């Protein structure tokens, strides 16, 4: 699901991570709205939890890798707190994955598994990128989109009777301050925007896939 650099160029030149989040983030995706409605199907919530866990439930994450790639003149102190906070998110996600029950039977499961694997690979590439700022931009975008994913996870927790865990990730205001902090050079800011937009693109693809899986089940 990776997007070619040439396709990203206009957006990279056009704006900040905040503007990219407004246009490309998954907060406004129809999936988030549908699954947070009171009447959302339990199997669709369960499938979303399993799908998010498949992509982001591993021990390796963007925050740890970005922390290993500090950028000169760019304050990365927030990454330490974000790494610990996302560890809490992963534990919450793991409990939810067990609580919602098995992955719903869905046509085309092999294709879905291949798509999840491709996304994991893309996130690994972003996290380990040697381009200064890329992994930090990807980590910032993950926090932004995670707030939207959290709405789905909390809806699933309420349905499954699991206590909702408070999030300690930076909020949108803090992320905006981090993303626009002085010190980063123009090449670093472009790399941060590249990492962010790639992350947003992967998450939109994940939401689209979850929606497609729900449609496939409904068609049975």
Short mmCIF file of C-alpha atoms in Angstrom, two decimals:
data_model
loop_
_atom_site.label_atom_id
_atom_site.label_comp_id
_atom_site.label_asym_id
_atom_site.label_seq_id
_atom_site.Cartn_x
_atom_site.Cartn_y
_atom_site.Cartn_z
CA UNK A 1 0.00 0.00 0.00
CA UNK A 2 3.01 2.31 -0.25
CA UNK A 3 2.57 5.48 -2.26
CA UNK A 4 5.14 6.70 -4.76
CA UNK A 5 7.13 9.79 -3.83
CA UNK A 6 5.99 11.54 -7.00
CA UNK A 7 2.38 11.19 -5.86
CA UNK A 8 3.23 12.76 -2.51
CA UNK A 9 5.26 15.72 -3.83
CA UNK A 10 2.44 18.30 -4.08
CA UNK A 11 1.27 17.57 -0.53
CA UNK A 12 4.80 17.63 0.83
CA UNK A 13 5.41 21.06 -0.63
CA UNK A 14 2.00 22.36 0.35
CA UNK A 15 1.70 22.03 4.06
CA UNK A 16 2.39 21.04 7.58
CA UNK A 17 1.64 17.79 9.35
CA UNK A 18 -1.46 19.47 10.77
CA UNK A 19 -2.77 20.30 7.30
CA UNK A 20 -1.96 16.78 6.14
CA UNK A 21 -3.87 15.38 9.10
CA UNK A 22 -6.91 17.46 8.18
CA UNK A 23 -6.88 16.22 4.58
CA UNK A 24 -5.45 12.70 4.93
CA UNK A 25 -5.96 11.57 8.53
CA UNK A 26 -8.51 8.89 9.30
CA UNK A 27 -10.49 10.86 11.91
CA UNK A 28 -13.13 11.70 9.31
CA UNK A 29 -13.20 8.22 7.75
CA UNK A 30 -16.69 6.75 7.54
CA UNK A 31 -15.50 3.65 9.40
CA UNK A 32 -14.73 5.62 12.56
CA UNK A 33 -18.17 7.21 12.54
CA UNK A 34 -19.98 3.93 11.80
CA UNK A 35 -18.24 1.84 14.43
CA UNK A 36 -18.76 4.40 17.18
CA UNK A 37 -22.52 4.49 16.72
CA UNK A 38 -24.56 2.62 19.38
CA UNK A 39 -25.90 0.16 16.81
CA UNK A 40 -22.55 -0.90 15.34
CA UNK A 41 -22.38 -4.63 14.69
CA UNK A 42 -20.38 -6.51 17.29
CA UNK A 43 -18.60 -8.58 14.67
CA UNK A 44 -17.51 -5.41 12.86
CA UNK A 45 -16.09 -3.96 16.06
CA UNK A 46 -14.31 -7.24 16.76
CA UNK A 47 -12.87 -7.33 13.25
CA UNK A 48 -11.62 -3.75 13.57
CA UNK A 49 -9.90 -4.53 16.86
CA UNK A 50 -8.20 -7.61 15.39
CA UNK A 51 -7.19 -5.66 12.28
CA UNK A 52 -5.66 -2.76 14.22
CA UNK A 53 -3.87 -5.27 16.44
CA UNK A 54 -2.51 -7.08 13.39
CA UNK A 55 -0.83 -3.89 12.21
CA UNK A 56 0.12 -2.12 15.46
CA UNK A 57 0.08 -4.75 18.19
CA UNK A 58 3.72 -5.80 17.90
CA UNK A 59 6.53 -4.95 20.31
CA UNK A 60 8.47 -2.90 17.76
CA UNK A 61 6.94 0.51 17.20
CA UNK A 62 7.59 3.83 15.54
CA UNK A 63 8.33 5.69 18.77
CA UNK A 64 11.15 3.38 19.81
CA UNK A 65 12.75 3.52 16.36
CA UNK A 66 12.31 7.29 16.03
CA UNK A 67 13.95 7.71 19.43
CA UNK A 68 17.00 5.89 18.09
CA UNK A 69 17.24 8.40 15.24
CA UNK A 70 17.45 11.84 16.88
CA UNK A 71 17.57 14.85 14.59
CA UNK A 72 19.99 17.67 15.31
CA UNK A 73 18.28 20.84 16.63
CA UNK A 74 14.92 19.06 16.92
CA UNK A 75 13.59 18.32 20.40
CA UNK A 76 12.74 14.63 20.56
CA UNK A 77 12.27 14.40 24.32
CA UNK A 78 8.55 13.68 23.85
CA UNK A 79 9.39 10.34 22.23
CA UNK A 80 10.39 8.76 25.53
CA UNK A 81 7.01 9.51 27.09
CA UNK A 82 5.22 8.51 23.88
CA UNK A 83 7.05 5.17 23.82
CA UNK A 84 5.82 4.37 27.35
CA UNK A 85 2.32 5.63 26.54
CA UNK A 86 2.08 3.49 23.43
CA UNK A 87 3.17 0.49 25.44
CA UNK A 88 0.02 1.03 27.52
CA UNK A 89 -1.99 1.30 24.30
CA UNK A 90 -0.57 -2.00 23.03
CA UNK A 91 -1.47 -3.74 26.30
CA UNK A 92 -5.00 -2.32 26.10
CA UNK A 93 -5.26 -3.47 22.49
CA UNK A 94 -4.09 -6.97 23.44
CA UNK A 95 -6.73 -7.24 26.18
CA UNK A 96 -9.42 -6.04 23.81
CA UNK A 97 -8.37 -8.50 21.11
CA UNK A 98 -8.88 -11.34 23.57
CA UNK A 99 -12.10 -9.90 24.96
CA UNK A 100 -13.91 -9.39 21.64
CA UNK A 101 -13.52 -13.04 20.71
CA UNK A 102 -12.09 -14.70 17.61
CA UNK A 103 -11.56 -12.96 14.30
CA UNK A 104 -14.89 -13.03 12.44
CA UNK A 105 -14.96 -15.37 9.48
CA UNK A 106 -14.59 -13.21 6.38
CA UNK A 107 -14.23 -14.05 2.67
CA UNK A 108 -10.79 -13.29 1.28
CA UNK A 109 -8.95 -13.73 4.57
CA UNK A 110 -5.69 -14.67 2.82
CA UNK A 111 -5.77 -11.42 0.85
CA UNK A 112 -6.44 -9.46 4.04
CA UNK A 113 -3.53 -11.16 5.79
CA UNK A 114 -1.27 -10.19 2.89
CA UNK A 115 -2.47 -6.58 3.13
CA UNK A 116 -1.80 -6.48 6.89
CA UNK A 117 1.68 -7.88 6.29
CA UNK A 118 2.35 -5.25 3.64
CA UNK A 119 1.32 -2.51 6.04
CA UNK A 120 3.54 -3.87 8.79
CA UNK A 121 6.43 -3.88 6.32
CA UNK A 122 5.73 -0.28 5.32
CA UNK A 123 5.68 0.86 8.95
CA UNK A 124 8.94 -1.00 9.56
CA UNK A 125 10.49 0.82 6.60
CA UNK A 126 9.26 4.20 7.87
CA UNK A 127 10.44 3.50 11.40
CA UNK A 128 13.93 2.50 10.27
CA UNK A 129 14.34 5.12 7.56
CA UNK A 130 17.74 6.81 7.48
CA UNK A 131 16.16 9.97 6.11
CA UNK A 132 16.41 12.41 9.03
CA UNK A 133 12.94 13.25 10.32
CA UNK A 134 10.99 10.57 8.46
CA UNK A 135 10.41 8.28 11.42
CA UNK A 136 9.52 11.25 13.66
CA UNK A 137 6.91 12.45 11.17
CA UNK A 138 5.50 8.93 10.96
CA UNK A 139 5.33 8.72 14.76
CA UNK A 140 3.53 12.07 14.98
CA UNK A 141 0.98 10.91 12.41
CA UNK A 142 0.46 7.66 14.30
CA UNK A 143 -0.45 9.63 17.43
CA UNK A 144 -2.88 11.79 15.45
CA UNK A 145 -4.63 8.81 13.87
CA UNK A 146 -4.50 6.78 17.07
CA UNK A 147 -6.91 9.21 18.69
CA UNK A 148 -9.41 8.17 15.99
CA UNK A 149 -8.61 4.47 16.41
CA UNK A 150 -9.07 4.92 20.15
CA UNK A 151 -12.71 5.87 19.56
CA UNK A 152 -13.22 2.46 17.91
CA UNK A 153 -11.27 0.61 20.59
CA UNK A 154 -13.20 2.29 23.39
CA UNK A 155 -16.50 1.47 21.67
CA UNK A 156 -15.40 -2.17 21.48
CA UNK A 157 -14.33 -2.09 25.14
CA UNK A 158 -17.72 -0.80 26.22
CA UNK A 159 -19.43 -3.54 24.21
CA UNK A 160 -17.15 -6.25 25.62
CA UNK A 161 -17.29 -5.04 29.22
CA UNK A 162 -13.61 -4.11 29.34
CA UNK A 163 -12.50 -1.14 31.43
CA UNK A 164 -11.44 1.75 29.22
CA UNK A 165 -7.83 2.69 29.92
CA UNK A 166 -6.89 6.36 29.99
CA UNK A 167 -4.60 7.39 27.15
CA UNK A 168 -1.33 9.12 27.96
CA UNK A 169 -0.36 9.90 24.38
CA UNK A 170 0.11 13.58 23.46
CA UNK A 171 -3.14 15.30 22.53
CA UNK A 172 -3.73 17.16 19.28
CA UNK A 173 -2.52 20.49 20.69
CA UNK A 174 0.73 18.98 21.95
CA UNK A 175 1.30 17.22 18.63
CA UNK A 176 0.78 20.48 16.74
CA UNK A 177 3.35 22.17 18.98
CA UNK A 178 5.85 19.35 18.49
CA UNK A 179 5.37 19.29 14.72
CA UNK A 180 5.88 23.04 14.34
CA UNK A 181 8.67 23.50 16.90
CA UNK A 182 11.60 25.56 15.62
CA UNK A 183 14.94 23.99 14.85
CA UNK A 184 14.18 21.59 12.02
CA UNK A 185 15.73 22.39 8.66
CA UNK A 186 13.66 22.45 5.47
CA UNK A 187 14.87 18.97 4.39
CA UNK A 188 13.97 17.57 7.82
CA UNK A 189 10.50 19.12 7.66
CA UNK A 190 9.98 17.61 4.21
CA UNK A 191 11.09 14.22 5.55
CA UNK A 192 8.72 14.58 8.51
CA UNK A 193 5.86 15.40 6.14
CA UNK A 194 6.75 12.41 3.97
CA UNK A 195 6.71 10.05 6.96
CA UNK A 196 3.44 11.54 8.17
CA UNK A 197 1.64 11.29 4.86
CA UNK A 198 2.80 7.71 4.34
CA UNK A 199 1.39 6.86 7.76
CA UNK A 200 -1.91 8.59 7.03
CA UNK A 201 -2.10 6.72 3.71
CA UNK A 202 -1.52 3.36 5.39
CA UNK A 203 -4.20 4.06 7.97
CA UNK A 204 -6.72 5.11 5.35
CA UNK A 205 -5.95 1.88 3.56
CA UNK A 206 -6.47 -0.03 6.79
CA UNK A 207 -9.85 1.64 7.34
CA UNK A 208 -10.84 0.89 3.74
CA UNK A 209 -9.86 -2.75 4.20
CA UNK A 210 -11.88 -3.07 7.43
CA UNK A 211 -14.89 -1.57 5.62
CA UNK A 212 -14.43 -3.96 2.70
CA UNK A 213 -14.27 -6.92 5.08
CA UNK A 214 -17.55 -5.84 6.70
CA UNK A 215 -19.19 -5.56 3.27
CA UNK A 216 -17.93 -9.02 2.34
CA UNK A 217 -19.48 -10.52 5.49
CA UNK A 218 -22.76 -8.70 4.91
CA UNK A 219 -22.92 -10.14 1.39
CA UNK A 220 -22.87 -13.74 2.63
#
